[in-house]
CSV table of C-alpha atoms in Angstrom, one decimal:
chain,number,residue,atom,x,y,z
A,1,MET,CA,121.7,43.1,61.7
A,2,ASN,CA,118.6,43.1,59.4
A,3,ALA,CA,118.6,40.9,56.3
A,4,PRO,CA,119.0,43.0,53.2
A,5,HIS,CA,116.6,42.5,50.2
A,6,GLY,CA,116.7,43.1,46.5
A,7,THR,CA,120.1,42.3,45.1
A,8,ALA,CA,120.6,39.2,42.9
A,9,LYS,CA,123.8,38.3,44.7
A,10,GLN,CA,122.1,38.3,48.1
A,11,ASP,CA,119.1,36.3,46.8
A,12,ASP,CA,121.5,33.8,45.3
A,13,LEU,CA,123.4,33.5,48.6
A,14,LEU,CA,120.2,33.0,50.5
A,15,LYS,CA,119.0,30.3,48.1
A,16,LYS,CA,122.4,28.5,48.3
A,17,TRP,CA,122.3,28.6,52.1
A,18,SER,CA,118.7,27.3,52.1
A,19,GLN,CA,119.6,24.5,49.7
A,20,ALA,CA,122.5,23.5,52.0
A,21,LYS,CA,120.2,23.3,55.0
A,22,VAL,CA,117.5,21.4,53.1
A,23,ALA,CA,120.1,18.9,51.8
A,24,LYS,CA,121.0,18.3,55.5
A,25,LEU,CA,124.7,19.0,54.9
A,26,GLU,CA,126.6,18.5,58.1
A,27,ALA,CA,128.7,21.4,59.4
A,28,GLY,CA,131.5,20.7,57.0
A,29,SER,CA,133.7,23.0,54.9
A,30,ALA,CA,131.1,23.5,52.2
A,31,PHE,CA,128.4,24.6,54.6
A,32,GLN,CA,130.8,26.8,56.6
A,33,THR,CA,131.9,28.6,53.4
A,34,ILE,CA,128.4,29.3,52.3
A,35,ASP,CA,127.5,30.5,55.8
A,36,GLU,CA,130.5,32.8,55.9
A,37,GLU,CA,129.7,34.3,52.5
A,38,CYS,CA,126.2,35.0,53.7
A,39,LYS,CA,127.4,36.7,56.8
A,40,LYS,CA,129.7,38.9,54.8
A,41,ALA,CA,126.7,39.9,52.6
A,42,GLY,CA,124.7,40.9,55.7
A,43,PHE,CA,122.9,37.6,56.4
A,44,GLU,CA,123.2,36.0,59.7
A,45,PHE,CA,121.4,32.7,60.1
A,46,GLY,CA,121.3,29.8,62.5
A,47,SER,CA,121.6,30.9,66.1
A,48,GLU,CA,121.7,34.6,64.9
A,49,GLN,CA,118.1,34.4,63.9
A,50,LYS,CA,117.2,35.0,67.6
A,51,THR,CA,119.0,38.4,67.5
A,52,ASP,CA,117.2,41.2,69.4
A,53,GLU,CA,117.7,43.5,66.5
A,54,ALA,CA,114.8,41.8,64.6
A,55,LYS,CA,111.9,43.7,66.0
A,56,PRO,CA,108.6,42.0,65.8
A,57,ARG,CA,105.9,44.0,64.0
A,58,LEU,CA,102.9,44.9,66.2
A,59,ALA,CA,100.0,42.5,66.3
A,60,TYR,CA,96.4,43.5,65.7
A,61,ARG,CA,94.6,44.1,69.0
A,62,PRO,CA,90.8,43.4,69.2
A,63,PHE,CA,88.8,46.6,69.0
A,64,PRO,CA,87.8,47.8,72.5
A,65,THR,CA,84.0,47.8,71.9
A,66,HIS,CA,83.5,48.1,75.7
A,67,THR,CA,84.7,51.7,75.6
A,68,LEU,CA,81.8,52.7,73.5
A,69,PRO,CA,78.7,54.1,75.3
A,70,GLN,CA,75.4,52.4,75.0
A,71,PRO,CA,73.7,51.9,72.6
A,72,LEU,CA,76.7,52.3,70.2
A,73,ASP,CA,78.4,49.2,71.7
A,74,LEU,CA,75.2,47.2,71.2
A,75,LEU,CA,74.9,48.1,67.5
A,76,VAL,CA,78.7,47.4,66.9
A,77,THR,CA,78.6,44.0,68.6
A,78,GLU,CA,75.4,42.8,66.9
A,79,ALA,CA,76.3,44.2,63.5
A,80,ALA,CA,79.8,42.5,63.6
A,81,GLU,CA,78.3,39.2,64.6
A,82,ALA,CA,75.6,39.4,61.9
A,83,ILE,CA,77.9,40.5,59.1
A,84,GLY,CA,80.9,38.4,60.2
A,85,CYS,CA,83.3,41.3,60.2
A,86,ASP,CA,85.6,43.0,62.7
A,87,GLU,CA,84.0,45.3,65.2
A,88,SER,CA,86.2,48.2,64.0
A,89,PHE,CA,84.6,48.1,60.5
A,90,VAL,CA,81.3,49.1,62.1
A,91,ALA,CA,82.6,51.3,65.0
A,92,LEU,CA,84.8,53.7,63.1
A,93,PRO,CA,82.2,55.0,60.6
A,94,LEU,CA,79.5,54.9,63.3
A,95,LEU,CA,81.6,57.3,65.4
A,96,SER,CA,82.0,59.7,62.5
A,97,CYS,CA,78.2,59.6,62.0
A,98,VAL,CA,77.5,60.5,65.6
A,99,ALA,CA,80.1,63.2,65.6
A,100,ALA,CA,78.7,64.8,62.5
A,101,SER,CA,75.2,64.7,64.0
A,102,ILE,CA,76.5,66.8,67.0
A,103,GLY,CA,78.5,69.1,64.7
A,104,ASN,CA,79.1,72.7,65.6
A,105,THR,CA,76.5,72.7,68.4
A,106,MET,CA,79.1,71.6,71.0
A,107,ARG,CA,82.7,72.2,72.1
A,108,LEU,CA,84.7,70.7,74.9
A,109,VAL,CA,86.9,73.3,76.7
A,110,VAL,CA,90.2,71.7,77.5
A,111,LYS,CA,91.7,75.0,78.5
A,112,LYS,CA,91.7,78.6,77.4
A,113,GLY,CA,92.3,78.6,73.7
A,114,TRP,CA,91.7,74.9,73.2
A,115,ASN,CA,88.1,74.1,72.4
A,116,ALA,CA,87.8,70.6,70.9
A,117,PRO,CA,85.1,70.1,68.3
A,118,PRO,CA,83.4,66.7,67.7
A,119,ALA,CA,84.8,66.1,64.2
A,120,LEU,CA,86.1,62.6,63.6
A,121,TRP,CA,87.9,61.4,60.5
A,122,THR,CA,87.9,57.6,60.2
A,123,LEU,CA,89.2,55.2,57.6
A,124,ILE,CA,88.6,51.4,57.5
A,125,VAL,CA,91.2,49.5,55.5
A,126,GLY,CA,90.3,46.2,53.9
A,127,GLU,CA,90.5,44.2,50.8
A,128,SER,CA,87.5,43.3,48.6
A,129,GLY,CA,85.5,40.5,50.3
A,130,THR,CA,86.3,41.5,53.9
A,131,ALA,CA,82.7,42.7,54.5
A,132,LYS,CA,83.9,46.3,54.6
A,133,SER,CA,81.0,47.7,52.6
A,134,PRO,CA,78.2,45.9,54.5
A,135,ALA,CA,79.7,47.1,57.8
A,136,PHE,CA,79.9,50.7,56.4
A,137,LYS,CA,76.3,50.5,55.2
A,138,VAL,CA,75.1,49.5,58.7
A,139,ALA,CA,77.1,52.2,60.4
A,140,LYS,CA,75.5,55.0,58.3
A,141,THR,CA,72.0,53.6,58.2
A,142,ALA,CA,70.5,55.8,61.0
A,143,ILE,CA,72.0,59.0,59.8
A,144,GLN,CA,71.1,58.1,56.2
A,145,ARG,CA,67.4,57.7,57.3
A,146,HIS,CA,67.3,61.1,58.7
A,147,GLN,CA,68.9,62.6,55.6
A,148,SER,CA,66.3,60.9,53.4
A,149,ALA,CA,63.5,62.3,55.6
A,150,LYS,CA,64.9,65.8,55.2
A,151,LEU,CA,65.1,65.3,51.4
A,152,LYS,CA,61.5,64.3,51.3
A,153,GLU,CA,60.5,67.3,53.5
A,154,TYR,CA,62.5,69.6,51.2
A,155,ALA,CA,60.7,68.2,48.2
A,156,ARG,CA,57.3,68.9,49.9
A,157,GLN,CA,58.3,72.4,50.8
A,158,LYS,CA,59.7,73.0,47.3
A,159,ALA,CA,56.3,72.1,45.8
A,160,ILE,CA,54.6,74.5,48.1
A,161,TYR,CA,57.1,77.2,47.2
A,162,GLU,CA,56.6,76.7,43.5
A,163,GLU,CA,52.9,77.1,43.9
A,164,ALA,CA,53.4,80.2,46.0
A,165,MET,CA,55.7,81.6,43.2
A,166,ASP,CA,53.0,81.0,40.6
A,167,ARG,CA,50.5,83.0,42.8
A,168,TYR,CA,53.2,85.6,43.3
A,169,GLY,CA,53.7,86.0,39.6
A,170,ILE,CA,50.0,86.5,39.0
A,171,LEU,CA,49.6,89.0,41.9
A,172,LEU,CA,52.7,90.9,40.7
A,173,LYS,CA,51.4,91.2,37.2
A,174,ALA,CA,48.0,92.4,38.5
A,175,HIS,CA,49.6,94.9,40.9
A,176,LYS,CA,49.1,98.5,40.1
A,177,PRO,CA,51.7,100.7,41.7
A,178,LYS,CA,49.5,103.8,41.7
A,179,SER,CA,46.7,102.0,43.6
A,180,GLY,CA,48.5,102.4,46.9
A,181,GLU,CA,48.3,98.7,47.6
A,182,PRO,CA,51.5,97.1,48.9
A,183,LYS,CA,53.6,95.1,46.5
A,184,PRO,CA,53.1,91.4,47.0
A,185,GLU,CA,55.9,89.7,49.0
A,186,ARG,CA,58.1,87.3,47.2
A,187,PRO,CA,58.1,83.8,48.8
A,188,GLU,CA,61.3,82.6,50.5
A,189,PRO,CA,62.7,79.5,48.9
A,190,PRO,CA,63.1,76.5,51.2
A,191,ILE,CA,66.6,75.5,52.4
A,192,LEU,CA,67.6,71.8,52.0
A,193,GLU,CA,68.9,70.7,55.4
A,194,ARG,CA,72.0,68.6,54.6
A,195,ILE,CA,73.7,66.2,56.9
A,196,ILE,CA,75.6,64.0,54.4
A,197,VAL,CA,77.7,64.7,51.3
A,198,SER,CA,79.4,62.0,49.3
A,199,ASP,CA,81.0,63.4,46.2
A,200,THR,CA,81.9,67.1,46.3
A,201,THR,CA,84.6,69.6,45.7
A,202,VAL,CA,85.6,72.4,48.1
A,203,GLU,CA,83.9,74.9,45.8
A,204,ALA,CA,80.6,73.0,45.8
A,205,LEU,CA,80.8,72.2,49.5
A,206,ALA,CA,81.2,75.8,50.7
A,207,PRO,CA,77.7,77.0,49.8
A,208,ILE,CA,76.2,73.8,51.4
A,209,LEU,CA,78.1,74.5,54.6
A,210,SER,CA,77.0,78.2,54.6
A,211,GLN,CA,73.4,77.0,54.6
A,212,ASN,CA,74.0,74.2,57.1
A,213,PRO,CA,76.0,75.8,60.0
A,214,ARG,CA,75.7,72.6,62.0
A,215,GLY,CA,78.3,71.0,59.7
A,216,LEU,CA,78.4,67.9,57.5
A,217,LEU,CA,79.5,64.3,57.2
A,218,LEU,CA,81.5,63.4,54.1
A,219,GLN,CA,81.1,59.7,53.5
A,220,ARG,CA,82.3,57.5,50.6
A,221,ASP,CA,82.7,53.8,50.4
A,222,GLU,CA,86.1,54.3,48.8
A,223,LEU,CA,88.0,57.4,49.9
A,224,ASN,CA,90.9,57.1,47.5
A,225,GLY,CA,88.9,58.9,44.8
A,226,TRP,CA,88.4,61.8,47.2
A,227,LEU,CA,92.0,61.9,48.3
A,228,GLY,CA,93.2,61.8,44.7
A,229,SER,CA,91.0,64.7,43.6
A,230,PHE,CA,93.0,67.3,45.5
A,231,ASN,CA,95.1,69.8,43.6
A,232,GLN,CA,94.0,68.6,40.2
A,233,TYR,CA,94.7,72.1,38.8
A,234,LYS,CA,98.2,73.5,39.2
A,235,SER,CA,96.8,77.0,39.6
A,236,THR,CA,95.1,75.9,42.9
A,237,LYS,CA,97.6,73.3,44.1
A,238,GLY,CA,97.5,73.1,47.9
A,239,ALA,CA,94.4,75.2,48.2
A,240,ASP,CA,91.8,72.3,48.4
A,241,GLU,CA,93.8,70.3,50.9
A,242,ALA,CA,94.3,73.4,53.1
A,243,CYS,CA,90.6,74.0,53.2
A,244,TRP,CA,89.9,70.4,54.2
A,245,LEU,CA,92.5,70.6,56.9
A,246,SER,CA,90.7,73.7,58.2
A,247,MET,CA,87.4,71.8,58.2
A,248,PHE,CA,88.9,69.3,60.6
A,249,ASP,CA,89.1,72.0,63.3
A,250,GLY,CA,85.9,73.9,62.3
A,251,GLU,CA,87.9,77.0,61.2
A,252,SER,CA,86.6,79.6,58.8
A,253,ILE,CA,87.1,79.2,55.1
A,254,THR,CA,86.6,81.6,52.1
A,255,ILE,CA,86.2,80.1,48.6
A,256,ASP,CA,86.5,82.1,45.5
A,257,ARG,CA,83.9,80.8,43.1
A,258,LYS,CA,84.5,80.5,39.3
A,259,GLY,CA,83.0,83.1,37.1
A,260,GLU,CA,83.6,86.8,36.6
A,261,GLY,CA,81.9,89.0,39.2
A,262,THR,CA,81.0,86.2,41.6
A,263,VAL,CA,81.1,86.8,45.3
A,264,PRO,CA,83.3,84.6,47.4
A,265,THR,CA,81.6,82.1,49.7
A,266,HIS,CA,82.6,82.6,53.4
A,267,VAL,CA,81.9,80.0,56.1
A,268,GLU,CA,82.7,81.0,59.6
A,269,ASN,CA,82.8,77.6,61.3
A,270,ALA,CA,83.3,75.0,58.6
A,271,LEU,CA,83.2,71.7,60.4
A,272,VAL,CA,83.2,68.3,58.5
A,273,SER,CA,83.5,64.8,59.8
A,274,ILE,CA,84.8,62.2,57.3
A,275,THR,CA,84.5,58.5,57.0
A,276,GLY,CA,85.1,55.9,54.3
A,277,GLY,CA,87.0,52.8,53.3
A,278,ILE,CA,90.1,52.0,51.2
A,279,GLN,CA,91.9,48.9,50.0
A,280,PRO,CA,95.3,48.1,51.4
A,281,ALA,CA,96.9,48.0,47.9
A,282,VAL,CA,96.0,51.7,47.3
A,283,LEU,CA,96.6,53.0,50.9
A,284,ALA,CA,100.2,53.9,50.3
A,285,GLU,CA,99.4,55.7,47.1
A,286,SER,CA,96.4,57.5,48.5
A,287,MET,CA,98.2,58.4,51.7
A,288,GLY,CA,101.4,59.4,49.8
A,289,LYS,CA,104.2,61.7,50.8
A,290,ASP,CA,102.2,64.9,50.1
A,291,HIS,CA,99.3,63.9,52.3
A,292,ARG,CA,101.6,62.8,55.1
A,293,SER,CA,103.8,65.9,55.0
A,294,SER,CA,100.7,68.1,55.1
A,295,GLY,CA,99.2,66.3,58.1
A,296,MET,CA,96.2,65.0,56.2
A,297,ALA,CA,97.1,61.3,56.9
A,298,ALA,CA,97.7,61.9,60.6
A,299,ARG,CA,94.2,63.2,61.0
A,300,PHE,CA,92.6,59.9,60.1
A,301,LEU,CA,91.8,57.3,62.7
A,302,MET,CA,92.5,54.0,60.8
A,303,ALA,CA,91.9,50.3,61.3
A,304,GLN,CA,93.0,47.3,59.3
A,305,PRO,CA,91.9,44.1,61.1
A,306,PRO,CA,93.3,40.8,59.8
A,307,ARG,CA,91.2,39.1,57.1
A,308,ARG,CA,88.9,36.4,58.4
A,309,ALA,CA,87.0,33.7,56.7
A,310,GLN,CA,83.3,34.4,56.8
A,311,VAL,CA,81.0,31.7,58.3
A,312,TRP,CA,77.3,31.7,57.8
A,313,THR,CA,75.4,33.0,60.8
A,314,ASP,CA,71.7,33.5,61.5
A,315,ASN,CA,72.5,36.4,63.8
A,316,GLU,CA,70.8,39.7,62.9
A,317,ILE,CA,70.6,43.2,64.4
A,318,SER,CA,67.6,43.2,66.6
A,319,ASN,CA,64.7,45.6,66.0
A,320,GLU,CA,65.1,46.8,69.6
A,321,THR,CA,68.6,47.9,68.8
A,322,TRP,CA,67.6,49.8,65.7
A,323,ILE,CA,64.8,51.6,67.7
A,324,VAL,CA,67.2,52.9,70.4
A,325,ILE,CA,69.8,53.9,67.7
A,326,ASP,CA,67.2,55.8,65.7
A,327,ALA,CA,66.0,57.5,68.9
A,328,LEU,CA,69.6,58.5,69.7
A,329,PHE,CA,70.1,60.1,66.3
A,330,ILE,CA,66.9,62.0,66.6
A,331,LYS,CA,68.1,63.4,69.9
A,332,LEU,CA,71.5,64.2,68.5
A,333,LEU,CA,70.1,66.1,65.6
A,334,GLU,CA,67.7,68.0,67.8
A,335,ILE,CA,70.6,69.6,69.8
A,336,ASP,CA,70.4,73.3,69.1
A,337,PHE,CA,73.0,75.9,69.3
A,338,ALA,CA,73.5,77.9,72.5
A,339,ASP,CA,72.6,81.0,70.4
A,340,PRO,CA,70.7,79.8,67.3
A,341,GLU,CA,70.8,83.2,65.7
A,342,GLU,CA,74.6,83.4,65.8
A,343,SER,CA,75.2,79.6,65.6
A,344,THR,CA,77.1,79.8,68.9
A,345,PRO,CA,78.0,76.3,70.3
A,346,HIS,CA,77.6,75.1,73.9
A,347,PHE,CA,80.9,75.1,75.7
A,348,ILE,CA,81.3,72.4,78.3
A,349,GLY,CA,84.3,71.5,80.5
A,350,MET,CA,85.8,68.6,82.4
A,351,SER,CA,85.4,67.9,86.0
A,352,ARG,CA,88.5,68.6,88.1
A,353,GLU,CA,89.1,64.8,88.4
A,354,ALA,CA,88.6,64.3,84.7
A,355,LYS,CA,91.1,67.1,83.9
A,356,GLN,CA,93.6,65.5,86.1
A,357,VAL,CA,93.3,62.2,84.3
A,358,PHE,CA,93.7,64.0,81.0
A,359,GLN,CA,96.8,65.9,82.2
A,360,GLU,CA,98.5,62.6,83.3
A,361,PHE,CA,97.8,61.1,79.8
A,362,PHE,CA,99.0,64.3,78.2
A,363,ASN,CA,102.4,64.1,79.9
A,364,GLN,CA,102.8,60.4,79.3
A,365,HIS,CA,101.8,60.8,75.6
A,366,HIS,CA,104.5,63.4,75.1
A,367,VAL,CA,107.1,61.2,76.6
A,368,GLU,CA,106.2,58.6,74.0
A,369,GLN,CA,106.1,61.1,71.2
A,370,SER,CA,109.6,62.4,72.1
A,371,ASP,CA,111.0,59.0,70.9
A,372,LEU,CA,109.2,59.2,67.5
A,373,THR,CA,110.1,60.9,64.3
A,374,GLY,CA,108.4,61.6,60.9
A,375,ASP,CA,105.0,60.2,60.2
A,376,SER,CA,104.6,58.4,63.5
A,377,ALA,CA,105.3,61.6,65.4
A,378,ALA,CA,102.7,63.5,63.4
A,379,ALA,CA,100.1,60.8,64.0
A,380,TRP,CA,100.9,60.9,67.7
A,381,SER,CA,100.3,64.6,67.8
A,382,LYS,CA,96.8,64.3,66.3
A,383,LEU,CA,95.9,61.3,68.4
A,384,LEU,CA,96.5,63.4,71.5
A,385,GLY,CA,93.9,65.8,70.3
A,386,TYR,CA,91.4,63.0,69.6
A,387,VAL,CA,91.0,62.3,73.3
A,388,PRO,CA,88.9,65.4,74.1
A,389,ARG,CA,87.0,65.0,70.7
A,390,ILE,CA,86.0,61.4,71.5
A,391,ALA,CA,85.3,62.2,75.1
A,392,LEU,CA,82.9,64.9,74.0
A,393,VAL,CA,81.1,62.5,71.6
A,394,PHE,CA,80.9,59.8,74.4
A,395,HIS,CA,79.7,62.4,76.9
A,396,ILE,CA,76.8,63.7,74.7
A,397,VAL,CA,75.6,60.1,73.9
A,398,LYS,CA,75.6,59.2,77.6
A,399,GLN,CA,73.8,62.3,78.6
A,400,LEU,CA,71.1,62.0,76.0
A,401,CYS,CA,70.5,58.3,76.8
A,402,ASP,CA,70.4,59.1,80.6
A,403,GLU,CA,68.2,62.2,79.9
A,404,ALA,CA,70.7,64.3,81.7
A,405,LYS,CA,72.0,67.8,80.9
A,406,ILE,CA,74.3,67.8,78.0
A,407,THR,CA,76.1,70.8,79.4
A,408,ASP,CA,77.3,68.9,82.5
A,409,ALA,CA,81.0,68.5,83.0
A,410,VAL,CA,82.7,65.5,81.4
A,411,SER,CA,83.4,62.8,83.9
A,412,PRO,CA,86.7,61.0,84.7
A,413,ALA,CA,85.3,57.7,83.5
A,414,THR,CA,84.5,59.2,80.1
A,415,ILE,CA,88.0,60.6,79.7
A,416,ARG,CA,89.5,57.2,80.6
A,417,GLU,CA,87.3,55.5,78.0
A,418,ALA,CA,88.4,58.0,75.4
A,419,ILE,CA,92.1,57.4,76.4
A,420,GLU,CA,91.7,53.7,76.1
A,421,LEU,CA,90.2,54.0,72.6
A,422,VAL,CA,92.9,56.4,71.5
A,423,THR,CA,95.6,54.0,72.9
A,424,TRP,CA,94.1,51.3,70.6
A,425,PHE,CA,94.4,53.7,67.7
A,426,LYS,CA,98.0,54.4,68.6
A,427,ASN,CA,98.8,50.7,68.2
A,428,GLU,CA,96.8,50.6,64.9
A,429,ALA,CA,98.6,53.7,63.6
A,430,SER,CA,102.0,52.1,64.3
A,431,ARG,CA,100.9,49.0,62.4
A,432,LEU,CA,99.6,50.8,59.4
A,433,TYR,CA,102.4,53.3,59.1
A,434,ALA,CA,104.8,50.3,59.0
A,435,THR,CA,103.0,49.0,56.0
A,436,ILE,CA,102.6,52.2,54.0
A,437,ASP,CA,106.2,52.4,52.9
A,438,GLU,CA,107.0,48.7,52.9
A,439,THR,CA,108.6,47.0,49.9
A,440,ASP,CA,107.1,44.3,47.8
A,441,ASP,CA,109.3,41.8,49.7
A,442,GLN,CA,108.0,43.1,53.0
A,443,ARG,CA,104.4,43.0,51.9
A,444,ALA,CA,104.9,39.4,50.7
A,445,GLU,CA,106.3,38.5,54.2
A,446,ARG,CA,103.3,40.1,55.9
A,447,ASP,CA,100.9,38.4,53.6
A,448,LEU,CA,102.5,35.0,54.3
A,449,ALA,CA,102.4,35.5,58.0
A,450,ALA,CA,98.6,36.4,57.7
A,451,TRP,CA,98.1,33.3,55.6
A,452,ILE,CA,99.8,31.0,58.2
A,453,GLN,CA,97.7,32.5,60.9
A,454,ARG,CA,94.5,32.2,58.9
A,455,LYS,CA,94.9,28.8,57.2
A,456,HIS,CA,97.1,26.9,59.7
A,457,GLY,CA,96.2,28.5,63.1
A,458,GLY,CA,99.6,30.2,63.3
A,459,GLU,CA,101.9,27.2,62.7
A,460,CYS,CA,103.0,25.5,59.5
A,461,THR,CA,106.0,23.7,58.0
A,462,VAL,CA,108.1,24.7,55.0
A,463,ARG,CA,106.5,22.0,53.0
A,464,GLN,CA,103.1,23.5,53.6
A,465,ILE,CA,104.4,26.8,52.2
A,466,VAL,CA,105.3,25.0,49.0
A,467,GLN,CA,101.8,23.4,48.9
A,468,GLY,CA,100.2,26.8,49.6
A,469,ASN,CA,100.9,28.1,46.0
A,470,TRP,CA,103.1,31.0,47.2
A,471,GLY,CA,105.1,31.0,43.9
A,472,VAL,CA,107.9,29.0,45.3
A,473,LYS,CA,109.4,26.2,43.1
A,474,ASP,CA,110.8,23.9,45.8
A,475,THR,CA,111.5,23.5,49.5
A,476,ALA,CA,114.7,25.5,49.2
A,477,GLU,CA,112.9,28.6,48.1
A,478,ALA,CA,110.2,28.0,50.7
A,479,GLU,CA,112.9,27.8,53.3
A,480,ALA,CA,114.4,31.1,52.1
A,481,LEU,CA,111.0,32.7,52.4
A,482,ALA,CA,110.5,31.3,55.9
A,483,ILE,CA,113.9,32.7,56.9
A,484,ARG,CA,112.9,36.1,55.7
A,485,LEU,CA,109.7,35.9,57.7
A,486,VAL,CA,111.8,35.1,60.9
A,487,ARG,CA,114.2,37.9,60.1
A,488,ALA,CA,111.3,40.4,59.8
A,489,GLY,CA,110.1,39.5,63.2
A,490,LEU,CA,106.9,38.1,61.9
A,491,ALA,CA,107.5,34.5,62.9
A,492,LYS,CA,109.9,32.2,64.8
A,493,TRP,CA,111.1,28.6,64.6
A,494,ASN,CA,109.8,26.3,67.4
A,495,SER,CA,112.9,24.2,67.2
A,496,ASP,CA,116.6,24.5,66.1
A,497,ASP,CA,116.4,21.0,64.6
A,498,PRO,CA,115.9,21.4,60.8
A,499,LYS,CA,114.0,18.1,60.7
A,500,LYS,CA,111.5,19.1,63.3
A,501,ARG,CA,111.1,22.8,62.8
A,502,VAL,CA,107.7,24.4,62.5
A,503,LEU,CA,107.2,28.1,61.6
A,504,SER,CA,105.1,29.8,64.2
A,505,THR,CA,103.5,33.3,64.0
A,506,THR,CA,101.7,33.0,67.4
């Protein structure tokens, strides 16, 4: 039986029971009466705290950096050590950057009718002060350098174009149609090659995609603004989100532009990878019911590592690592389409052994999913599809670094690495979905458990809770808070003796 929350009567009973314990009342009539009243109200304490019905919440698992191909694993490890952050804060946005660099040039053929694109939507969740922003900056450094180079090249070409237009104007004015001389040709304006966008609407994004068939990366330090911008106008409610969902799979989109007589913008293969951060306090609001029911939330690979105290370190990312990372992104962005004129991607497959590995995972995954409902089931569905996407990204990176053919079949080892990473995301999705709909009481319990782990190494006394400024007035209230923590499965008592009990989250 789970402990109820929220009613004044129940809270009062809990406090009474705690005061009775703290006062070290023996098992006399007064204590028995209080205990019976609590049980009738839904509280069961004492030996009942060990009930199997109190399911522990999933613990955070270390990010499996070893699954990443070189040199991605090298950058993630060095950056995390230099910044003092969790590896996932670097790895997730980095994976989206790599995926966007490949873009529409590649597809992994899972079977007929299922061609996985390398589009990855990632979201890192952390409070201010968790080194989320420095990690994000490092992850996008290489792709940002290439975007800056393309912007400079565009500025150079634009200056040349403007000079050519000035000459064209002079020649056109001097041209005499009756002279028989051909009319001067109008110069073609340069096209800005875009890799990254950061603040854009669907209407503004469509023409950019039409000029950049490779696809794009949407990156924002805080994604809640982007998520909150959907459907601002009732007349187009649902349209923006539907377009973004199409861009996850590289499907075609058609956008009607504002203005009378304007021609709609059509993009045949609109593919966009997305990455950004968000604070835990706004995660539930940003990933609200509408985004979850549409499948938007399920498309994001998310990570929220426990907060850690930063300690000064002289560690830095080595120049050698930056050299190989920059070289990798040059190679990624040099991948051309199988048919550049038609922007046709390369279609590669899995080896027979690799497909067998994926089939076994596919079957087991659906066994797991059959026991799930609602948001978790939706997330499981998309996580399955992430295995071939991640495997494709891993395969391309490996092939480029080994100077092998990118069109070779994906190996069993690469599929296994993708499966291991997706399995990590499964655990993280379960953790995060449990927090999205939690009450204030449940959030307080989780925060207290994290505090005990961070400040006291996973073990503390009730008195230490009082001393920790948790808004409790006395030991009785602290005892009540500790009991709620145990009932939530976030901690346990290391002894049944009230005089010796220590609350343990480890």
